[in-house]
Coordinates of C-alpha atoms in Angstrom, one line a residue:
Chain A
M263 CA 22.9 -109.8 54.5
G264 CA 21.1 -107.7 57.1
L265 CA 18.0 -109.8 57.6
S266 CA 19.9 -113.0 58.3
T267 CA 22.3 -111.8 60.9
P268 CA 21.6 -111.2 64.6
S269 CA 20.0 -107.8 65.0
T270 CA 20.3 -105.2 67.8
A271 CA 17.1 -103.4 66.7
E272 CA 14.0 -104.9 65.1
R273 CA 11.5 -103.4 62.8
K274 CA 8.7 -101.7 64.7
P275 CA 5.1 -102.2 63.8
R276 CA 4.1 -99.5 61.3
S277 CA 2.5 -96.5 63.0
V278 CA -0.1 -94.5 61.2
I279 CA 0.8 -90.8 60.9
P280 CA -2.1 -88.4 61.2
V281 CA -2.7 -85.8 58.5
K282 CA -3.6 -82.2 59.5
N283 CA -7.2 -81.3 58.9
G284 CA -8.1 -79.8 55.6
R285 CA -5.3 -81.3 53.6
K286 CA -5.9 -83.2 50.4
K287 CA -2.5 -84.9 50.7
P288 CA -0.1 -85.4 53.6
R289 CA 2.6 -82.8 53.6
V290 CA 6.2 -84.1 54.0
A291 CA 9.3 -82.1 54.5
F292 CA 12.2 -83.9 52.7
V293 CA 15.3 -83.1 54.8
T294 CA 18.7 -83.9 53.5
S295 CA 22.2 -83.5 54.9
N296 CA 25.1 -82.8 52.5
G297 CA 26.8 -79.4 52.0
A298 CA 29.6 -80.6 49.8
G299 CA 27.7 -83.1 47.7
M300 CA 24.3 -83.8 46.5
G301 CA 23.9 -87.6 47.0
H302 CA 21.3 -87.4 49.7
L303 CA 19.4 -84.7 47.8
T304 CA 19.4 -86.7 44.6
R305 CA 18.2 -89.8 46.3
L306 CA 15.3 -88.0 48.0
L307 CA 14.5 -86.3 44.6
G308 CA 14.1 -89.8 43.2
I309 CA 11.5 -90.6 45.8
A310 CA 9.9 -87.2 45.5
R311 CA 9.4 -87.7 41.8
A312 CA 7.8 -91.1 42.4
V313 CA 5.5 -89.9 45.2
K314 CA 4.5 -86.4 44.0
D315 CA 0.9 -87.3 43.2
E316 CA 0.3 -88.7 46.7
L317 CA 2.2 -86.3 48.9
E318 CA 2.9 -82.6 49.1
I319 CA 6.6 -82.2 49.3
V320 CA 8.9 -79.4 50.4
F321 CA 12.7 -79.8 50.6
V322 CA 14.6 -78.5 53.6
S323 CA 18.2 -79.2 52.7
L324 CA 21.7 -78.6 53.9
S325 CA 23.0 -79.0 50.3
Q326 CA 24.2 -76.0 48.5
A327 CA 22.8 -77.7 45.4
S328 CA 19.3 -77.6 46.7
P329 CA 17.9 -75.1 44.2
V330 CA 18.0 -77.9 41.7
V331 CA 14.8 -79.3 43.2
E332 CA 12.9 -76.3 41.8
K333 CA 13.6 -77.6 38.3
F334 CA 11.4 -80.6 39.3
G335 CA 8.6 -78.4 40.7
F336 CA 9.4 -78.7 44.4
P337 CA 9.7 -75.7 46.8
F338 CA 12.9 -75.6 49.0
V339 CA 14.6 -73.8 51.7
Y340 CA 18.3 -74.2 52.5
I341 CA 20.0 -74.4 55.9
A342 CA 23.7 -73.9 56.2
S343 CA 25.6 -76.9 57.4
S344 CA 28.0 -76.6 60.3
S345 CA 31.1 -76.3 58.1
E346 CA 29.5 -73.7 56.0
A347 CA 28.2 -71.8 59.0
G348 CA 31.6 -72.0 60.6
L349 CA 30.1 -72.9 63.9
S350 CA 31.2 -75.4 66.4
A351 CA 29.1 -78.6 66.6
K352 CA 27.4 -77.4 69.8
D353 CA 26.6 -74.0 68.4
W354 CA 25.5 -75.4 65.1
N355 CA 23.1 -77.8 66.7
A356 CA 21.5 -75.0 68.6
Y357 CA 21.3 -73.0 65.4
A358 CA 19.9 -76.0 63.5
R359 CA 17.3 -76.6 66.2
Q360 CA 16.1 -73.1 65.8
R361 CA 16.3 -73.1 62.0
F362 CA 14.5 -76.4 61.6
G363 CA 12.0 -75.4 64.3
E364 CA 11.1 -72.1 62.5
E365 CA 10.6 -73.7 59.1
F366 CA 8.6 -76.5 60.5
A367 CA 6.4 -74.0 62.4
W368 CA 5.5 -72.3 59.1
I369 CA 5.5 -75.3 56.8
E370 CA 3.6 -77.5 59.3
P371 CA 4.6 -80.8 57.7
D372 CA 2.8 -84.0 58.8
A373 CA 6.1 -85.8 58.8
V374 CA 9.8 -85.4 58.0
L375 CA 11.7 -87.8 55.7
F376 CA 15.4 -87.4 56.5
D377 CA 18.1 -88.9 54.3
G378 CA 21.5 -89.0 56.0
T379 CA 23.7 -91.2 58.1
W380 CA 23.5 -89.2 61.3
I381 CA 20.3 -87.6 62.5
Y382 CA 21.5 -84.3 63.8
G383 CA 20.8 -83.5 67.4
G384 CA 19.4 -80.1 66.4
L385 CA 17.0 -81.7 64.0
R386 CA 15.8 -84.3 66.5
E387 CA 15.2 -81.6 69.1
A388 CA 13.2 -79.5 66.7
L389 CA 11.1 -82.6 65.8
N390 CA 10.6 -83.5 69.4
E391 CA 9.4 -80.0 70.3
S392 CA 7.0 -79.8 67.4
G393 CA 5.8 -83.4 67.7
I394 CA 6.5 -84.1 64.0
P395 CA 7.1 -87.8 63.2
L396 CA 10.4 -88.7 61.6
I397 CA 10.9 -91.2 58.8
W398 CA 14.5 -92.1 58.1
S399 CA 15.8 -92.9 54.6
R400 CA 19.0 -94.7 55.6
R401 CA 21.2 -96.3 52.9
G402 CA 23.6 -99.1 53.9
M403 CA 27.2 -99.6 52.9
W404 CA 28.6 -97.7 55.8
K405 CA 32.4 -98.1 56.2
E406 CA 33.2 -100.7 58.8
H407 CA 34.7 -98.3 61.3
I408 CA 31.6 -96.2 61.5
P409 CA 30.1 -97.1 64.9
D410 CA 26.6 -98.6 65.3
R411 CA 25.6 -96.0 67.8
S412 CA 23.8 -93.8 65.1
L413 CA 21.4 -96.7 64.5
A414 CA 19.8 -96.2 67.9
N415 CA 18.1 -93.2 66.3
S416 CA 15.8 -95.6 64.5
R417 CA 14.0 -96.0 67.8
F418 CA 12.8 -92.4 67.6
T419 CA 11.4 -92.8 64.1
A420 CA 8.1 -93.7 62.6
G421 CA 9.8 -95.9 60.1
V422 CA 13.1 -96.6 58.3
I423 CA 13.4 -97.1 54.6
E424 CA 16.6 -98.6 53.3
P425 CA 17.4 -97.8 49.7
G426 CA 18.8 -101.0 48.3
E427 CA 22.4 -101.7 47.3
C428 CA 23.4 -103.6 44.2
A429 CA 26.6 -104.5 45.9
A430 CA 24.9 -105.5 49.2
E431 CA 26.9 -108.7 49.3
F432 CA 30.0 -106.5 50.0
D433 CA 28.3 -104.5 52.7
H434 CA 29.9 -105.1 56.1
G435 CA 28.8 -101.9 57.8
A436 CA 26.6 -101.2 60.8
T437 CA 23.3 -101.4 59.0
T438 CA 23.8 -105.0 58.2
R439 CA 23.4 -105.8 62.0
V440 CA 19.9 -104.5 62.2
A441 CA 16.6 -105.5 60.7
D442 CA 14.7 -102.3 61.5
A443 CA 14.2 -101.1 57.9
I444 CA 11.9 -101.6 55.0
K445 CA 14.3 -102.5 52.2
V446 CA 13.6 -101.4 48.7
N447 CA 15.5 -101.8 45.4
P448 CA 18.2 -99.3 44.6
I449 CA 16.8 -95.9 44.2
T450 CA 17.6 -93.7 41.2
I451 CA 16.5 -90.3 40.3
V452 CA 15.0 -91.5 37.0
S453 CA 14.1 -94.9 35.7
R454 CA 15.4 -96.5 32.6
N455 CA 12.3 -95.8 30.5
E456 CA 12.7 -92.1 31.2
L457 CA 16.2 -91.8 29.8
M458 CA 16.6 -89.7 26.6
D459 CA 16.7 -92.1 23.6
K460 CA 20.0 -92.8 22.0
E461 CA 19.5 -90.7 18.9
S462 CA 18.4 -87.6 20.9
A463 CA 21.1 -88.0 23.5
R464 CA 23.8 -88.3 20.8
S465 CA 22.4 -85.3 19.0
Y466 CA 22.4 -83.3 22.3
L467 CA 26.0 -84.3 22.8
G468 CA 26.9 -83.3 19.2
L469 CA 28.3 -86.7 18.3
R470 CA 29.1 -87.5 14.7
E471 CA 27.9 -90.8 13.1
G472 CA 29.9 -93.7 14.5
E473 CA 31.7 -91.5 17.0
N474 CA 32.2 -93.0 20.5
A475 CA 31.7 -91.0 23.6
V476 CA 32.8 -91.4 27.2
L477 CA 31.7 -89.4 30.3
V478 CA 34.1 -88.7 33.1
T479 CA 32.3 -87.8 36.3
L480 CA 34.4 -88.2 39.5
G481 CA 32.0 -86.5 41.9
A482 CA 32.2 -83.5 44.2
G483 CA 35.6 -81.9 43.6
N484 CA 35.6 -80.3 46.9
L485 CA 35.7 -83.5 49.0
N486 CA 39.3 -84.2 48.0
S487 CA 41.7 -83.3 45.3
L488 CA 40.8 -85.0 42.1
D489 CA 42.9 -83.1 39.6
E490 CA 45.7 -85.7 39.4
T491 CA 43.3 -88.6 39.0
L492 CA 41.4 -86.7 36.4
S493 CA 44.7 -86.0 34.5
H494 CA 45.5 -89.8 34.5
V495 CA 42.0 -90.6 33.2
V496 CA 42.0 -88.0 30.4
A497 CA 45.6 -89.0 29.3
A498 CA 44.6 -92.7 29.3
L499 CA 41.5 -92.1 27.3
Q500 CA 43.3 -90.0 24.8
S501 CA 45.9 -92.6 24.4
E502 CA 43.8 -95.8 24.6
A503 CA 40.6 -94.6 23.0
P504 CA 41.8 -92.2 20.2
G505 CA 38.8 -90.7 18.4
W506 CA 36.5 -91.0 21.4
K507 CA 34.9 -87.8 22.4
I508 CA 35.5 -87.1 26.1
F509 CA 33.0 -85.3 28.3
L510 CA 33.6 -84.0 31.8
T511 CA 30.8 -83.0 34.1
S512 CA 31.0 -79.7 35.7
N513 CA 29.6 -80.6 39.1
P514 CA 26.9 -78.2 40.2
I515 CA 28.8 -77.4 43.4
A516 CA 32.4 -77.9 42.6
G517 CA 34.5 -74.9 41.9
G518 CA 36.6 -74.2 38.8
R519 CA 38.7 -77.0 37.5
E520 CA 41.7 -77.1 35.2
A521 CA 40.5 -77.4 31.6
F522 CA 41.8 -80.3 29.5
E523 CA 42.5 -79.9 25.8
G524 CA 40.1 -81.8 23.6
V525 CA 37.6 -82.4 26.5
E526 CA 34.1 -81.1 26.5
S527 CA 32.5 -79.8 29.7
L528 CA 29.0 -81.0 30.4
D529 CA 26.6 -79.3 32.8
Y530 CA 23.4 -81.3 32.8
Y531 CA 21.4 -82.6 35.7
P532 CA 20.7 -85.4 36.1
V533 CA 23.4 -86.4 33.6
V534 CA 22.3 -90.0 33.6
N535 CA 19.4 -88.8 31.4
L536 CA 22.0 -88.7 28.6
A537 CA 23.2 -92.2 29.3
N538 CA 22.1 -93.7 26.0
G539 CA 24.5 -91.3 24.3
F540 CA 27.6 -92.7 26.0
D541 CA 29.6 -95.8 25.3
A542 CA 31.3 -95.8 28.6
V543 CA 31.6 -93.8 31.8
V544 CA 34.4 -93.2 34.3
S545 CA 32.8 -92.4 37.7
A546 CA 33.2 -92.3 41.4
S547 CA 31.2 -95.0 43.1
G548 CA 28.9 -93.0 45.3
Y549 CA 25.4 -94.5 45.8
N550 CA 23.6 -92.5 43.2
S551 CA 26.1 -92.6 40.3
Y552 CA 26.7 -96.2 40.9
H553 CA 23.1 -97.3 40.7
E554 CA 22.2 -94.8 38.0
W555 CA 24.9 -96.1 35.5
I556 CA 24.0 -99.7 36.4
M557 CA 20.3 -99.0 35.8
A558 CA 21.2 -97.3 32.5
G559 CA 23.4 -100.3 31.5
V560 CA 26.5 -98.3 30.6
P561 CA 30.0 -100.0 31.1
A562 CA 31.9 -98.1 33.7
L563 CA 35.3 -97.6 35.2
W564 CA 34.7 -97.1 39.0
I565 CA 37.2 -95.0 40.9
P566 CA 36.1 -94.9 44.5
N567 CA 36.4 -91.7 46.5
L568 CA 38.1 -93.1 49.6
E569 CA 37.9 -89.8 51.5
T570 CA 34.1 -90.0 52.2
Q571 CA 33.1 -90.0 55.8
A572 CA 30.8 -93.0 56.0
D573 CA 30.1 -94.3 52.5
D574 CA 32.1 -97.3 51.5
Q575 CA 32.6 -96.5 47.8
R576 CA 35.5 -99.0 47.6
A577 CA 33.2 -101.9 48.3
R578 CA 30.9 -101.0 45.5
A579 CA 33.7 -100.5 43.0
V580 CA 35.3 -103.8 43.9
F581 CA 32.0 -105.6 43.7
A582 CA 31.4 -104.3 40.1
D583 CA 34.8 -105.6 39.0
R584 CA 34.3 -109.0 40.6
T585 CA 30.9 -109.5 39.1
G586 CA 31.8 -108.2 35.6
I587 CA 29.4 -105.2 35.6
G588 CA 32.4 -102.8 35.5
V589 CA 36.0 -102.2 36.0
C590 CA 37.6 -100.8 39.2
V591 CA 40.7 -98.9 40.0
E592 CA 41.3 -98.5 43.8
E593 CA 44.6 -96.7 43.6
P594 CA 44.6 -94.5 40.5
T595 CA 48.1 -94.2 39.1
A596 CA 48.9 -93.5 35.5
E597 CA 49.6 -97.2 35.0
S598 CA 46.6 -98.6 36.8
V599 CA 44.2 -96.1 35.1
S600 CA 45.7 -96.8 31.7
A601 CA 45.2 -100.6 32.1
A602 CA 41.6 -100.1 33.3
I603 CA 40.7 -97.8 30.4
K604 CA 42.1 -100.3 28.0
R605 CA 39.6 -102.8 29.4
L606 CA 36.8 -100.3 29.5
V607 CA 37.0 -99.5 25.8
D608 CA 37.8 -103.0 24.5
P609 CA 34.8 -104.2 22.4
N610 CA 34.7 -107.7 23.9
E611 CA 34.9 -106.4 27.4
Q612 CA 32.1 -103.9 26.6
R613 CA 29.9 -106.6 25.3
A614 CA 30.4 -108.8 28.4
M615 CA 29.8 -105.8 30.7
R616 CA 26.6 -104.8 28.9
S617 CA 25.3 -108.3 29.2
A618 CA 26.1 -108.5 32.9
L619 CA 24.6 -105.1 33.5
E620 CA 21.3 -106.2 31.9
A621 CA 21.2 -109.1 34.4
A622 CA 22.0 -106.7 37.3
S623 CA 19.4 -104.0 36.6
S624 CA 16.3 -103.9 38.7
E625 CA 13.1 -101.8 39.0
N626 CA 13.7 -98.4 40.4
G627 CA 13.2 -98.7 44.2
A628 CA 11.9 -95.1 44.4
Y629 CA 8.4 -96.4 43.5
R630 CA 8.3 -99.0 46.3
A631 CA 9.7 -96.4 48.7
A632 CA 7.0 -94.0 47.6
Q633 CA 4.4 -96.7 48.2
E634 CA 5.7 -97.5 51.7
L635 CA 5.9 -93.8 52.5
T636 CA 2.3 -93.2 51.4
Q637 CA 1.0 -96.1 53.4
M638 CA 2.4 -94.6 56.6
F639 CA -0.2 -91.9 56.6
E640 CA -3.9 -91.9 57.4
K641 CA -6.0 -93.1 54.5
E642 CA -8.6 -90.4 54.8
C643 CA -7.7 -86.9 53.7
E644 CA -10.2 -84.2 53.0
A645 CA -11.4 -84.5 49.4
Chain B
M199 CA 8.3 -51.8 71.3
R200 CA 11.6 -53.4 70.4
T201 CA 14.4 -53.2 73.0
S202 CA 17.7 -54.1 71.5
A203 CA 21.1 -52.6 70.6
Q204 CA 20.6 -54.1 67.1
R205 CA 20.2 -51.7 64.2
F206 CA 18.0 -52.0 61.1
I207 CA 19.1 -50.0 58.2
V208 CA 16.2 -49.5 55.8
E209 CA 15.6 -46.9 53.1
P210 CA 12.3 -45.0 53.8
N211 CA 10.9 -46.2 50.4
D212 CA 11.8 -49.9 50.9
S213 CA 8.3 -51.0 51.8
L214 CA 9.2 -54.7 52.2
G215 CA 12.1 -53.9 54.5
Q216 CA 10.0 -51.5 56.5
S217 CA 7.2 -54.0 56.9
V218 CA 9.6 -56.8 58.0
V219 CA 11.2 -54.6 60.6
E220 CA 7.8 -53.4 61.9
G221 CA 6.8 -57.1 62.2
L222 CA 9.6 -57.9 64.6
G223 CA 8.6 -58.8 68.2
T224 CA 10.4 -57.7 71.3
L225 CA 14.1 -58.5 71.2
P226 CA 16.3 -59.1 74.3
Q227 CA 18.4 -56.0 75.3
Q228 CA 21.6 -57.9 75.3
L229 CA 21.6 -58.7 71.6
G230 CA 23.8 -56.9 69.1
G231 CA 27.2 -57.7 70.5
S232 CA 28.4 -59.7 67.5
T233 CA 29.5 -62.4 69.9
K234 CA 28.6 -65.4 67.7
R235 CA 31.7 -65.9 65.5
F236 CA 30.2 -67.6 62.5
A237 CA 32.3 -67.9 59.2
P238 CA 33.6 -64.4 58.3
G239 CA 34.0 -65.3 54.6
R240 CA 37.0 -65.6 52.3
G241 CA 37.7 -61.9 52.2
A242 CA 38.4 -61.9 55.9
D243 CA 41.8 -62.1 57.5
G244 CA 40.9 -63.6 60.8
N245 CA 37.6 -63.7 62.8
G246 CA 38.4 -61.5 65.8
A247 CA 36.2 -59.5 68.2
N248 CA 36.9 -56.3 66.2
R249 CA 34.4 -57.5 63.6
Q250 CA 30.7 -56.5 63.6
S251 CA 28.3 -59.2 62.5
I252 CA 26.1 -57.6 59.8
G253 CA 23.3 -59.1 57.9
F254 CA 22.7 -58.0 54.3
W255 CA 19.1 -58.5 53.3
V256 CA 18.6 -59.1 49.6
V257 CA 15.3 -61.0 49.8
D258 CA 13.2 -60.4 46.7
A259 CA 16.0 -58.2 45.2
S260 CA 16.8 -58.4 41.4
P261 CA 19.8 -60.3 40.2
E262 CA 21.6 -57.1 39.4
V263 CA 21.0 -55.7 42.9
R264 CA 22.1 -58.9 44.5
E265 CA 25.3 -59.0 42.5
Q266 CA 26.0 -55.3 43.3
A267 CA 25.4 -56.1 47.0
Y268 CA 27.8 -59.1 47.0
S269 CA 30.5 -57.0 45.3
Y270 CA 30.0 -54.3 47.9
V271 CA 30.1 -56.7 50.9
Y272 CA 33.2 -58.4 49.5
A273 CA 35.1 -55.2 48.9
S274 CA 34.2 -53.9 52.3
S275 CA 35.2 -57.2 53.8
V276 CA 38.6 -57.2 52.1
L277 CA 39.4 -53.5 52.4
N278 CA 38.2 -52.7 55.9
Q279 CA 38.4 -56.0 57.7
K280 CA 35.6 -54.9 60.1
I281 CA 32.6 -57.0 59.2
R282 CA 31.4 -60.6 59.6
P283 CA 28.8 -60.6 56.9
M284 CA 25.9 -62.9 56.3
I285 CA 23.3 -62.8 53.6
F286 CA 19.5 -63.2 53.8
T287 CA 18.1 -64.3 50.5
S288 CA 15.1 -66.1 49.0
S289 CA 17.0 -66.6 45.7
N290 CA 18.8 -69.5 44.1
D291 CA 22.1 -67.7 44.6
L292 CA 23.6 -70.3 47.0
K293 CA 26.6 -71.0 44.7
A294 CA 27.1 -67.3 44.0
I295 CA 27.2 -66.5 47.7
R296 CA 29.1 -69.5 48.8
R297 CA 32.0 -68.5 46.6
F298 CA 32.6 -65.8 49.1
G299 CA 32.3 -68.2 52.0
W300 CA 29.5 -66.2 53.8
L301 CA 26.8 -67.7 55.9
V302 CA 23.5 -67.8 54.1
E303 CA 20.1 -67.4 55.8
H304 CA 17.8 -68.7 53.1
V305 CA 14.1 -68.0 53.3
L306 CA 11.2 -69.5 51.3
S307 CA 10.6 -67.5 48.2
R308 CA 7.2 -65.7 48.1
E309 CA 5.9 -68.2 45.6
S310 CA 7.0 -71.2 47.6
F311 CA 5.6 -69.7 50.8
E312 CA 2.2 -69.0 49.2
R313 CA 2.1 -72.7 48.0
L314 CA 2.6 -73.9 51.5
S315 CA 0.9 -71.4 53.8
D316 CA -2.2 -69.3 54.1
G317 CA -0.2 -66.9 56.3
E318 CA 1.5 -63.7 55.3
W319 CA 5.0 -63.9 53.7
N320 CA 6.0 -60.6 55.4
E321 CA 5.2 -62.2 58.8
Y322 CA 7.2 -65.2 57.9
L323 CA 10.1 -63.0 57.0
S324 CA 9.9 -61.1 60.3
S325 CA 9.9 -64.3 62.2
R326 CA 12.9 -65.6 60.3
L327 CA 14.8 -62.4 60.8
E328 CA 14.0 -62.5 64.5
G329 CA 15.3 -66.0 64.7
A330 CA 18.6 -65.0 63.0
L331 CA 19.0 -62.0 65.1
S332 CA 18.8 -64.0 68.2
S333 CA 20.8 -67.1 67.1
L334 CA 23.6 -65.2 65.3
D335 CA 23.7 -62.0 67.6
L336 CA 23.9 -59.6 64.6
K337 CA 24.8 -56.0 65.3
A338 CA 22.9 -54.7 62.3
V339 CA 20.8 -55.7 59.3
V340 CA 21.1 -53.7 56.1
F341 CA 18.0 -53.9 53.8
V342 CA 19.2 -53.7 50.3
G343 CA 16.2 -52.3 48.4
K344 CA 15.6 -52.0 44.7
N345 CA 18.2 -49.3 44.3
G346 CA 21.0 -51.5 45.7
I347 CA 23.6 -50.2 48.1
T348 CA 22.8 -46.5 48.2
P349 CA 24.9 -43.7 49.7
Y350 CA 22.5 -43.8 52.7
L351 CA 23.0 -47.5 53.3
H352 CA 26.7 -47.1 52.9
K353 CA 26.9 -44.2 55.3
Q354 CA 25.1 -46.2 58.0
V355 CA 27.3 -49.2 57.5
S356 CA 30.4 -46.9 57.7
L357 CA 29.1 -45.5 61.0
I358 CA 28.6 -48.9 62.6
T359 CA 31.9 -50.2 61.4
K360 CA 33.7 -47.0 62.0
T361 CA 35.2 -47.0 58.5
S362 CA 35.6 -44.3 56.0
S363 CA 36.0 -45.9 52.6
P364 CA 34.1 -44.0 49.9
L365 CA 31.2 -45.9 48.3
S366 CA 32.9 -45.6 45.0
A367 CA 35.8 -47.7 46.3
L368 CA 33.4 -50.5 47.3
T369 CA 31.1 -50.8 44.2

């Protein structure tokens, strides 16, 4: 665990961030990386929902899915990522420096909360030029080969908040070698008590009395090709769980995907709100999905996306299998998926998983993160 | 007075577009060469020097006008292979635009801006346009007003790109 190992960076004393005159609440720009996914955006949305009474929030995001924050009442502006802009890293950083700089000049945030693994050079320069303090929301579970160098950025921040990991025991990445962060419980976009109740969720899903339902949500389809895995999963569910209704998420940013017979498409954000309507889920093991389904207590088959740049989804999936809170398939073939689905829908296995999930669930870390964030600012704002 | 080879194509009755252009500061003379080769979009076959970087401004436009503009830009891109388009918008159309692979310059919507600033939205828009003109070295910006892509706007785009496709072939 990070706190018990030798560290190359130590947590700095908390600095107090001044708030601009005339403001009733500190204004914070929530900046996220992404582009292809919405993991960073969803995590910050969890914090934003928890802190919205204390801070004034505006999202400045590189995620194509950023309009979703408007549904939660937050303003946003989008900045194209380097791959979307089609610019070289050097040109994009110059572009990003100008884009962030312009928005910050108009928005005048008291601070920026950034969620991402790498703090972009362009963002850092824009912050340096405007003198705006940076707070880093930096989750752990980096793949082992990701160099520690990026961690040096914490020295330029006013604070680091580390969203917790249920599978922290299996984290061998760079962030375990530093003790520079305020660690909070796993952060989820909603808390358990906010989920739609079972009857309403089942009614929304159109389920008949006694009918079982499973959700298949394998993440952003544009990170790697998922069609083959999806075919294995659907075939295995149809064969091992006859009579179960199968739902497939239409990811907000993934393009069209081959339709499967007898499978319903579900476009709902955040889909975990419907968790009480499902008997099982088949999911990629990205940070948000993983902690959301554990929080909701739904038995899951985890199929890690191994093509992510930095996130060690494999470690989370294996941890779930070893500790009985889920089932894991690392290499999805027709045979391995079929065997895993058989376990997932088995009533005895389901009972054991639900019981292990109850023990694993924790209070939503978004609230503690919100509290820590709020405490970073001057106490006195204009009434 | 602005000094730049960049061109602003605005209908005389497009008050927002006129106001945004009037709010621009002095621009460097050397701009307008389309030298910054940002993503040309999925309709483009290559990204060579023969392309003019043209911004299409659909800020505050209705969904119908935006969709008509995207169809026009895509058709022009595929048929003529002369433009490197980018889109200025305040809308939630990111998915709709990204399906064409174009660079999006998103601006705060009027409502969001007014929540965050006591300033004038038009001034913010001028400042954002100025930033894009300088960082992306655009040759021209076409302001798509409430009437969508009109014969006037199309004629100006055709002159800049030295193309002769009739408007009916692109809409």
